[in-house]
Structure formats: C-alpha cells, structure tokens
Amino acid sequence: MTNVPVLYRALNCEAAVKCHLMGKLWFRSLKYFRGIEGPGRDPSEGVGSYRVQGVEHRDVSDESPIFPAFILCFSELKLAKFGKFFLEVRHPNDLAERVKSQFPDRTEVKWHRVQYGKREVLDSVPSTAEHWDRKHYTKPACFAEEQEWRLVVFLPPPLRLLNDTLKLHVGNLQGILRLGLDP
C-alpha cells in the first residue's frame, strides 16, 4: 500500500463526526465536488479537457463518467475553512482496508495524494496515464495549501452508480478515526 502520512478530515457538525466514527461514510463523485459552493470548489474537478496549440481536447467523460471515481477527502493539515471538528487518521491504510472489505473483489480502493499544477493550456498532449492522473488526482496550484489526499473507490464493471454519492457503512471506526483538537 501507499505510504500515507497521518491525515485529517474537517467536518462541520457533531452529527457528521458521529456518523464517521460509526463508519457511515459518504464517498462523492468528482462531478459532485465540481458543483459545490464554498472554499473547496474547483470547476476543473474531474475534468480532463485541455487545449494544446489552440486545439481543444474534450474529455468524453466530463459529464457522464465511464469509470466514475468516488472519493473521501483528507488533508495533511487541520483546515478550519472546511469545518470546526477534526478527525485524525493515524493509520490510513487500515481505513482503506476496511472500506475495501465492503466491496466485490475487483473494486479498487486506493490512497492518492493530489498534485497541484493543473492547467487548461498544455504544451503537449498528455500520455494516457498523465491524462488519467490529471483528471482524478490533480488540481490547480491555487489549492496547494490543502495538501489533500483522496481515498478513491473505483467500482468494477459492470457495477456503476448513477448518482454522485456512494453511501457506505463499514462498521465502528473509533479505533481508526480519532476526534482531534482544534488547529
């Protein structure tokens, strides 16, 4: 598994904290995050489109994803702009294993650190792998202070959700998640 540091998740209310500790997790689509309001809004979230030498390259799955990613966001920092309560994850791989245990065998559940440098205009056409990373794990440099990590779920074909939220109950997480103190 990926070497993931201690991470934090900011939440706005006690009810959300309780749900997380009880293992009731909501993974959201990239399209969902593209549409939210507030400090985390990134209009390029999940968008793979770009321009090279004046030619528009449109990602065919921007609006109807073929292999949708469902993510739960964390940070290396306690970011008060996302909530006044903080959950600490000291052993992130334990959380990933717990989540993976709730899905069919071919489901991918992985941690990814977000890279910051996504631009609309590129010097050359990215490789397939670079395009995939750009769409799923890259944000513009203006979000670099977030130091975001994503716990990502890719359902195996033919499983597919048509909504923007994957609700999962993984059981009590009080040994994996810990309520943290204000920053």
Coordinates of N, CA and C in Angstrom, one line a residue:
M1 N 0.8 -1.2 0.0 CA 0.0 0.0 0.0 C 0.9 1.3 0.0
T2 N 0.3 2.3 -0.3 CA 0.9 3.6 -0.4 C 1.3 4.1 1.0
N3 N 2.5 4.7 1.1 CA 3.0 5.2 2.4 C 2.3 6.6 2.6
V4 N 1.2 6.6 3.4 CA 0.4 7.7 3.6 C 0.6 8.3 5.0
P5 N 0.8 9.6 5.2 CA 1.0 10.2 6.5 C -0.3 10.2 7.3
V6 N -0.1 10.7 8.6 CA -1.3 10.9 9.4 C -2.1 12.0 8.7
L7 N -3.4 11.8 8.6 CA -4.3 12.7 7.8 C -5.4 13.2 8.7
Y8 N -6.1 14.3 8.3 CA -7.2 14.9 9.0 C -8.4 15.1 8.0
R9 N -9.5 15.0 8.6 CA -10.8 15.3 7.9 C -11.6 16.3 8.7
A10 N -11.8 17.5 8.1 CA -12.6 18.5 8.8 C -14.1 18.3 8.5
L11 N -14.9 18.5 9.5 CA -16.3 18.3 9.4 C -17.0 19.5 10.1
N12 N -18.2 19.8 9.6 CA -19.0 21.0 10.1 C -19.8 20.7 11.3
C13 N -20.3 19.5 11.6 CA -21.2 19.3 12.7 C -21.0 18.0 13.4
E14 N -21.5 18.0 14.7 CA -21.3 16.8 15.5 C -21.9 15.6 14.9
A15 N -23.1 15.7 14.2 CA -23.7 14.6 13.6 C -22.8 13.9 12.6
A16 N -22.1 14.7 11.8 CA -21.2 14.2 10.8 C -20.0 13.5 11.5
V17 N -19.5 14.0 12.6 CA -18.5 13.3 13.3 C -19.0 12.0 13.8
K18 N -20.2 12.0 14.4 CA -20.7 10.7 14.9 C -20.9 9.7 13.8
C19 N -21.4 10.1 12.6 CA -21.6 9.2 11.5 C -20.2 8.6 11.1
H20 N -19.2 9.4 11.0 CA -17.9 8.9 10.6 C -17.4 7.9 11.6
L21 N -17.5 8.2 12.9 CA -17.0 7.3 13.9 C -17.7 6.0 13.9
M22 N -19.0 6.0 13.5 CA -19.8 4.8 13.4 C -19.6 4.1 12.1
G23 N -18.8 4.7 11.2 CA -18.4 4.0 10.0 C -19.4 4.3 8.8
K24 N -20.2 5.3 9.0 CA -21.1 5.7 7.9 C -20.5 6.8 7.1
L25 N -19.9 6.3 5.9 CA -19.1 7.2 5.1 C -19.8 7.5 3.8
W26 N -19.7 8.7 3.3 CA -20.2 9.1 2.1 C -19.1 9.5 1.1
F27 N -18.9 8.7 0.1 CA -17.9 9.0 -0.9 C -18.6 9.8 -2.0
R28 N -18.0 10.8 -2.5 CA -18.6 11.7 -3.5 C -17.9 11.5 -4.9
S29 N -18.7 11.8 -5.9 CA -18.1 11.8 -7.3 C -17.3 13.1 -7.5
L30 N -16.4 13.1 -8.5 CA -15.7 14.3 -8.8 C -16.7 15.4 -9.3
K31 N -17.7 14.9 -10.1 CA -18.7 15.9 -10.6 C -19.4 16.6 -9.4
Y32 N -19.7 15.9 -8.3 CA -20.3 16.5 -7.1 C -19.4 17.6 -6.6
F33 N -18.1 17.4 -6.5 CA -17.2 18.4 -6.0 C -17.1 19.6 -6.9
R34 N -17.2 19.3 -8.2 CA -17.1 20.4 -9.2 C -18.3 21.4 -9.0
G35 N -19.4 20.9 -8.5 CA -20.6 21.7 -8.3 C -20.8 22.3 -7.0
I36 N -20.0 22.0 -6.0 CA -20.3 22.6 -4.6 C -19.9 24.0 -4.6
E37 N -20.5 24.7 -3.6 CA -20.1 26.1 -3.3 C -19.2 26.1 -2.2
G38 N -18.4 27.2 -2.0 CA -17.6 27.4 -0.9 C -16.1 27.2 -1.2
P39 N -15.3 27.1 -0.1 CA -13.8 27.2 -0.3 C -13.2 26.1 -1.1
G40 N -13.8 24.9 -1.2 CA -13.3 23.8 -1.9 C -13.7 23.6 -3.3
R41 N -14.5 24.6 -3.8 CA -15.0 24.5 -5.2 C -13.9 24.6 -6.2
D42 N -13.8 23.6 -7.1 CA -12.8 23.6 -8.2 C -13.6 23.2 -9.5
P43 N -13.8 24.2 -10.3 CA -14.6 24.0 -11.6 C -14.0 23.0 -12.5
S44 N -12.7 22.7 -12.3 CA -12.0 21.7 -13.2 C -11.9 20.3 -12.5
E45 N -12.6 20.1 -11.4 CA -12.6 18.8 -10.7 C -13.1 17.7 -11.6
G46 N -12.3 16.7 -11.8 CA -12.8 15.6 -12.6 C -12.8 15.8 -14.1
V47 N -12.4 17.0 -14.6 CA -12.4 17.4 -16.0 C -11.0 17.1 -16.6
G48 N -11.0 16.3 -17.6 CA -9.8 16.0 -18.3 C -9.5 16.9 -19.5
S49 N -10.4 17.8 -19.9 CA -10.3 18.6 -21.1 C -9.1 19.5 -21.0
Y50 N -8.5 19.9 -22.1 CA -7.4 20.8 -22.2 C -7.2 21.3 -23.6
R51 N -6.3 22.3 -23.8 CA -6.0 22.9 -25.1 C -4.5 22.7 -25.3
V52 N -4.2 22.3 -26.5 CA -2.7 22.3 -26.9 C -2.7 23.0 -28.3
Q53 N -1.8 24.0 -28.4 CA -1.6 24.7 -29.6 C -2.9 25.2 -30.2
G54 N -3.9 25.7 -29.4 CA -5.1 26.2 -29.8 C -6.2 25.2 -30.2
V55 N -5.9 23.9 -30.0 CA -6.8 22.8 -30.3 C -7.4 22.3 -29.0
E56 N -8.8 22.3 -29.0 CA -9.5 21.9 -27.8 C -9.5 20.3 -27.8
H57 N -9.1 19.7 -26.7 CA -9.2 18.3 -26.5 C -10.2 18.1 -25.4
R58 N -11.4 17.6 -25.7 CA -12.5 17.4 -24.8 C -12.6 16.0 -24.3
D59 N -12.5 15.9 -23.0 CA -12.7 14.5 -22.3 C -14.1 14.1 -22.5
V60 N -14.3 12.9 -23.1 CA -15.7 12.5 -23.4 C -16.4 12.1 -22.2
S61 N -15.8 11.9 -21.1 CA -16.5 11.5 -19.8 C -16.6 12.6 -18.8
D62 N -16.4 13.9 -19.2 CA -16.5 15.0 -18.3 C -17.9 15.0 -17.6
E63 N -19.0 14.8 -18.4 CA -20.3 14.9 -17.8 C -21.0 13.6 -17.5
S64 N -20.5 12.5 -18.2 CA -21.1 11.2 -17.9 C -20.0 10.2 -17.8
P65 N -19.4 10.1 -16.6 CA -18.2 9.3 -16.4 C -18.4 7.8 -16.8
I66 N -17.4 7.2 -17.4 CA -17.4 5.8 -17.8 C -17.0 5.0 -16.6
F67 N -15.9 5.4 -15.9 CA -15.4 4.8 -14.7 C -15.4 5.8 -13.6
P68 N -16.5 6.1 -13.0 CA -16.5 7.2 -12.0 C -15.7 6.9 -10.8
A69 N -15.0 7.9 -10.3 CA -14.3 7.8 -9.0 C -15.2 8.3 -7.9
F70 N -15.2 7.7 -6.8 CA -15.9 8.2 -5.6 C -14.8 8.4 -4.6
I71 N -14.8 9.6 -4.0 CA -13.7 10.0 -3.1 C -14.1 10.5 -1.8
L72 N -13.2 10.3 -0.8 CA -13.4 10.9 0.5 C -12.1 11.7 0.7
C73 N -12.2 13.0 1.0 CA -11.1 13.9 1.0 C -10.5 14.0 2.4
F74 N -9.2 14.1 2.5 CA -8.5 14.3 3.8 C -7.4 15.3 3.5
S75 N -6.7 15.7 4.5 CA -5.6 16.6 4.4 C -4.5 16.3 5.3
E76 N -3.3 16.7 5.0 CA -2.1 16.6 5.9 C -2.2 17.6 7.0
L77 N -3.1 18.6 6.9 CA -3.3 19.7 7.8 C -4.7 19.7 8.4
K78 N -4.9 20.3 9.5 CA -6.2 20.6 10.0 C -6.7 21.9 9.4
L79 N -7.6 21.9 8.5 CA -8.0 23.0 7.7 C -9.4 23.5 8.2
A80 N -9.3 24.6 9.0 CA -10.6 25.1 9.6 C -11.6 25.6 8.6
K81 N -11.1 26.0 7.4 CA -12.1 26.5 6.4 C -13.1 25.4 6.0
F82 N -12.8 24.2 6.3 CA -13.7 23.1 5.9 C -14.5 22.5 7.0
G83 N -14.3 23.0 8.2 CA -15.1 22.6 9.4 C -14.4 22.8 10.7
K84 N -15.2 22.8 11.8 CA -14.7 23.1 13.1 C -14.3 21.8 13.9
F85 N -14.7 20.7 13.4 CA -14.4 19.4 14.0 C -13.3 18.7 13.1
F86 N -12.4 17.9 13.8 CA -11.4 17.3 13.0 C -11.3 15.8 13.4
L87 N -11.3 14.9 12.4 CA -11.0 13.5 12.7 C -9.6 13.3 12.2
E88 N -8.8 12.5 13.0 CA -7.5 12.2 12.7 C -7.4 10.7 12.3
V89 N -6.7 10.4 11.3 CA -6.5 9.1 10.8 C -5.0 8.8 10.9
R90 N -4.6 8.1 12.0 CA -3.2 7.7 12.2 C -2.7 6.6 11.3
H91 N -3.6 5.7 10.9 CA -3.2 4.6 10.1 C -4.2 4.5 8.9
P92 N -3.9 5.4 7.9 CA -4.8 5.5 6.8 C -5.0 4.2 6.0
N93 N -4.0 3.3 5.9 CA -4.2 2.0 5.2 C -5.2 1.1 5.9
D94 N -5.3 1.2 7.2 CA -6.3 0.5 7.9 C -7.7 0.9 7.5
L95 N -7.9 2.2 7.3 CA -9.2 2.7 6.8 C -9.5 2.2 5.4
A96 N -8.5 2.2 4.5 CA -8.6 1.8 3.1 C -9.0 0.3 3.1
E97 N -8.4 -0.5 4.0 CA -8.7 -1.9 4.0 C -10.1 -2.2 4.5
R98 N -10.5 -1.4 5.5 CA -11.9 -1.5 6.0 C -12.9 -1.2 4.9
V99 N -12.6 -0.1 4.1 CA -13.5 0.2 3.0 C -13.5 -0.8 2.0
K100 N -12.4 -1.3 1.6 CA -12.3 -2.3 0.5 C -13.0 -3.6 0.9
S101 N -13.0 -3.9 2.2 CA -13.7 -5.2 2.6 C -15.2 -5.2 2.4
Q102 N -15.8 -4.0 2.1 CA -17.2 -3.9 1.8 C -17.6 -4.1 0.4
F103 N -16.6 -4.3 -0.5 CA -16.9 -4.3 -2.0 C -16.5 -5.6 -2.6
P104 N -17.0 -5.9 -3.8 CA -16.6 -7.1 -4.6 C -15.1 -7.0 -4.8
D105 N -14.5 -8.2 -5.1 CA -13.0 -8.4 -5.2 C -12.3 -7.4 -6.1
R106 N -12.9 -7.1 -7.3 CA -12.2 -6.3 -8.3 C -12.3 -4.8 -8.1
T107 N -12.9 -4.4 -7.0 CA -13.0 -3.0 -6.6 C -11.7 -2.5 -6.3
E108 N -11.3 -1.3 -6.8 CA -10.1 -0.6 -6.4 C -10.4 0.4 -5.3
V109 N -9.6 0.3 -4.3 CA -9.7 1.3 -3.2 C -8.2 1.7 -2.9
K110 N -7.9 2.9 -3.2 CA -6.5 3.4 -3.1 C -6.4 4.8 -2.5
W111 N -5.3 5.1 -1.9 CA -5.0 6.5 -1.5 C -4.2 7.1 -2.6
H112 N -4.5 8.4 -2.9 CA -3.8 9.2 -3.8 C -3.6 10.6 -3.3
R113 N -2.3 11.0 -3.4 CA -2.0 12.4 -3.0 C -2.3 13.3 -4.2
V114 N -3.0 14.4 -3.9 CA -3.3 15.3 -5.0 C -2.1 16.1 -5.4
Q115 N -1.9 16.2 -6.7 CA -0.8 17.1 -7.2 C -1.4 18.4 -7.6
Y116 N -0.6 19.5 -7.5 CA -1.1 20.8 -7.7 C -0.3 21.4 -8.9
G117 N -1.0 21.7 -10.0 CA -0.4 22.3 -11.2 C -1.3 22.1 -12.4
K118 N -2.5 21.7 -12.2 CA -3.4 21.5 -13.3 C -3.7 22.8 -14.0
R119 N -3.5 22.8 -15.4 CA -3.7 24.0 -16.2 C -4.6 23.6 -17.4
E120 N -5.3 24.6 -17.9 CA -6.2 24.3 -19.1 C -5.4 24.2 -20.4
V121 N -4.3 25.0 -20.5 CA -3.5 25.1 -21.7 C -2.2 24.3 -21.4
L122 N -2.0 23.3 -22.2 CA -0.8 22.4 -22.1 C 0.2 22.6 -23.2
D123 N 1.4 22.3 -23.0 CA 2.4 22.3 -24.1 C 2.3 21.2 -25.1
S124 N 1.9 20.0 -24.6 CA 1.8 18.8 -25.5 C 0.6 18.0 -24.9
V125 N 0.2 17.0 -25.8 CA -0.9 16.1 -25.4 C -0.3 15.2 -24.3
P126 N -1.0 15.0 -23.2 CA -0.5 14.1 -22.1 C -0.7 12.7 -22.5
S127 N 0.2 11.8 -21.9 CA 0.0 10.4 -22.1 C -1.3 9.9 -21.5
T128 N -1.7 8.7 -21.7 CA -2.9 8.2 -21.2 C -2.9 8.2 -19.6
A129 N -1.7 7.8 -19.1 CA -1.6 7.8 -17.6 C -1.6 9.3 -17.0
E130 N -0.9 10.2 -17.7 CA -0.9 11.6 -17.3 C -2.3 12.2 -17.4
H131 N -3.1 11.8 -18.4 CA -4.4 12.3 -18.6 C -5.3 11.8 -17.5
W132 N -5.2 10.5 -17.1 CA -6.0 9.9 -16.0 C -5.7 10.6 -14.7
D133 N -4.4 10.8 -14.4 CA -4.0 11.5 -13.2 C -4.4 12.9 -13.2
R134 N -4.3 13.6 -14.3 CA -4.8 15.0 -14.4 C -6.3 15.1 -14.0
K135 N -7.0 14.1 -14.5 CA -8.5 14.2 -14.3 C -8.8 13.8 -12.8
H136 N -8.2 12.9 -12.2 CA -8.6 12.3 -10.9 C -7.8 12.8 -9.8
Y137 N -6.5 13.2 -10.0 CA -5.6 13.5 -8.8 C -4.9 14.8 -8.9
T138 N -5.4 15.7 -9.8 CA -4.6 17.0 -10.0 C -5.6 18.1 -9.8
K139 N -5.1 19.2 -9.2 CA -5.9 20.4 -9.0 C -5.0 21.6 -9.4
P140 N -5.6 22.8 -9.6 CA -4.8 24.0 -9.9 C -4.0 24.3 -8.7
A141 N -2.9 25.0 -9.0 CA -1.9 25.4 -7.9 C -2.5 26.3 -6.8
C142 N -3.6 27.0 -7.1 CA -4.3 27.8 -6.1 C -4.8 27.0 -4.9
F143 N -4.9 25.7 -5.0 CA -5.4 24.8 -4.0 C -4.3 24.1 -3.2
A144 N -3.0 24.4 -3.5 CA -1.9 23.7 -2.9 C -1.9 23.7 -1.4
E145 N -2.4 24.7 -0.8 CA -2.4 24.8 0.7 C -3.2 23.7 1.3
E146 N -4.1 23.0 0.6 CA -4.9 22.0 1.1 C -4.2 20.7 1.4
Q147 N -3.1 20.5 0.8 CA -2.3 19.2 1.0 C -3.2 18.0 1.0
E148 N -4.1 17.9 0.0 CA -5.1 16.9 0.0 C -4.7 15.5 -0.4
W149 N -5.3 14.5 0.3 CA -5.2 13.1 -0.1 C -6.6 12.6 -0.3
R150 N -6.7 11.7 -1.2 CA -8.1 11.1 -1.5 C -8.1 9.6 -1.3
L151 N -9.1 9.2 -0.6 CA -9.3 7.7 -0.6 C -10.3 7.5 -1.7
V152 N -9.9 6.8 -2.8 CA -10.6 6.7 -4.0 C -11.2 5.3 -4.2
V153 N -12.4 5.2 -4.6 CA -13.1 3.9 -4.9 C -13.5 3.9 -6.3
F154 N -13.0 2.9 -7.1 CA -13.5 2.6 -8.4 C -14.2 1.2 -8.4
L155 N -15.4 1.2 -8.7 CA -16.2 0.0 -8.7 C -15.9 -0.8 -10.0
P156 N -15.9 -2.1 -9.9 CA -15.5 -2.9 -11.1 C -16.7 -3.0 -12.0
P157 N -16.4 -3.0 -13.3 CA -17.5 -3.2 -14.3 C -18.2 -4.5 -14.1
P158 N -19.4 -4.6 -14.2 CA -20.4 -3.7 -14.7 C -21.0 -2.8 -13.7
L159 N -20.6 -2.9 -12.4 CA -21.2 -2.0 -11.4 C -20.9 -0.6 -11.7
R160 N -22.0 0.2 -11.5 CA -21.9 1.6 -11.7 C -23.0 2.4 -11.0
L161 N -22.7 3.5 -10.4 CA -23.7 4.3 -9.7 C -24.1 5.4 -10.6
L162 N -25.4 5.8 -10.6 CA -25.8 6.9 -11.5 C -25.9 8.2 -10.7
N163 N -25.7 8.1 -9.4 CA -25.8 9.3 -8.6 C -24.4 9.8 -8.2
D164 N -24.3 10.9 -7.5 CA -23.0 11.4 -7.1 C -22.5 11.1 -5.7
T165 N -23.2 10.2 -5.0 CA -22.9 9.8 -3.7 C -22.9 8.3 -3.5
L166 N -21.8 7.7 -3.0 CA -21.7 6.3 -2.6 C -21.8 6.2 -1.1
K167 N -22.9 5.8 -0.6 CA -23.0 5.7 0.9 C -22.6 4.3 1.3
L168 N -21.7 4.3 2.3 CA -21.1 3.0 2.7 C -21.1 2.9 4.2
H169 N -21.4 1.8 4.8 CA -21.4 1.5 6.2 C -20.3 0.5 6.5
V170 N -19.2 0.8 7.1 CA -18.1 -0.1 7.3 C -17.9 -0.6 8.7
G171 N -18.8 -0.2 9.6 CA -18.7 -0.6 11.0 C -17.9 0.4 11.8
N172 N -18.0 0.3 13.1 CA -17.3 1.2 14.0 C -15.9 1.5 13.6
L173 N -15.6 2.8 13.5 CA -14.2 3.2 13.1 C -13.5 3.9 14.3
Q174 N -14.0 3.8 15.5 CA -13.4 4.5 16.6 C -11.9 4.2 16.9
G175 N -11.5 3.0 16.4 CA -10.1 2.7 16.6 C -9.2 3.2 15.4
I176 N -9.9 3.5 14.3 CA -9.2 4.0 13.2 C -9.2 5.5 13.0
L177 N -10.4 6.1 13.3 CA -10.6 7.6 13.4 C -10.6 8.0 14.8
R178 N -10.0 9.2 15.0 CA -9.9 9.7 16.4 C -10.3 11.2 16.3
L179 N -11.2 11.6 17.2 CA -11.6 13.0 17.2 C -10.4 13.9 17.7
G180 N -10.0 14.9 16.8 CA -8.9 15.7 17.1 C -9.3 17.0 17.7
L181 N -8.3 17.8 18.1 CA -8.5 19.1 18.7 C -8.5 20.2 17.6
D182 N -9.0 21.3 18.0 CA -9.0 22.5 17.0 C -7.5 22.8 16.7
P183 N -7.3 23.3 15.4 CA -6.0 23.6 15.0 C -5.3 24.7 15.8

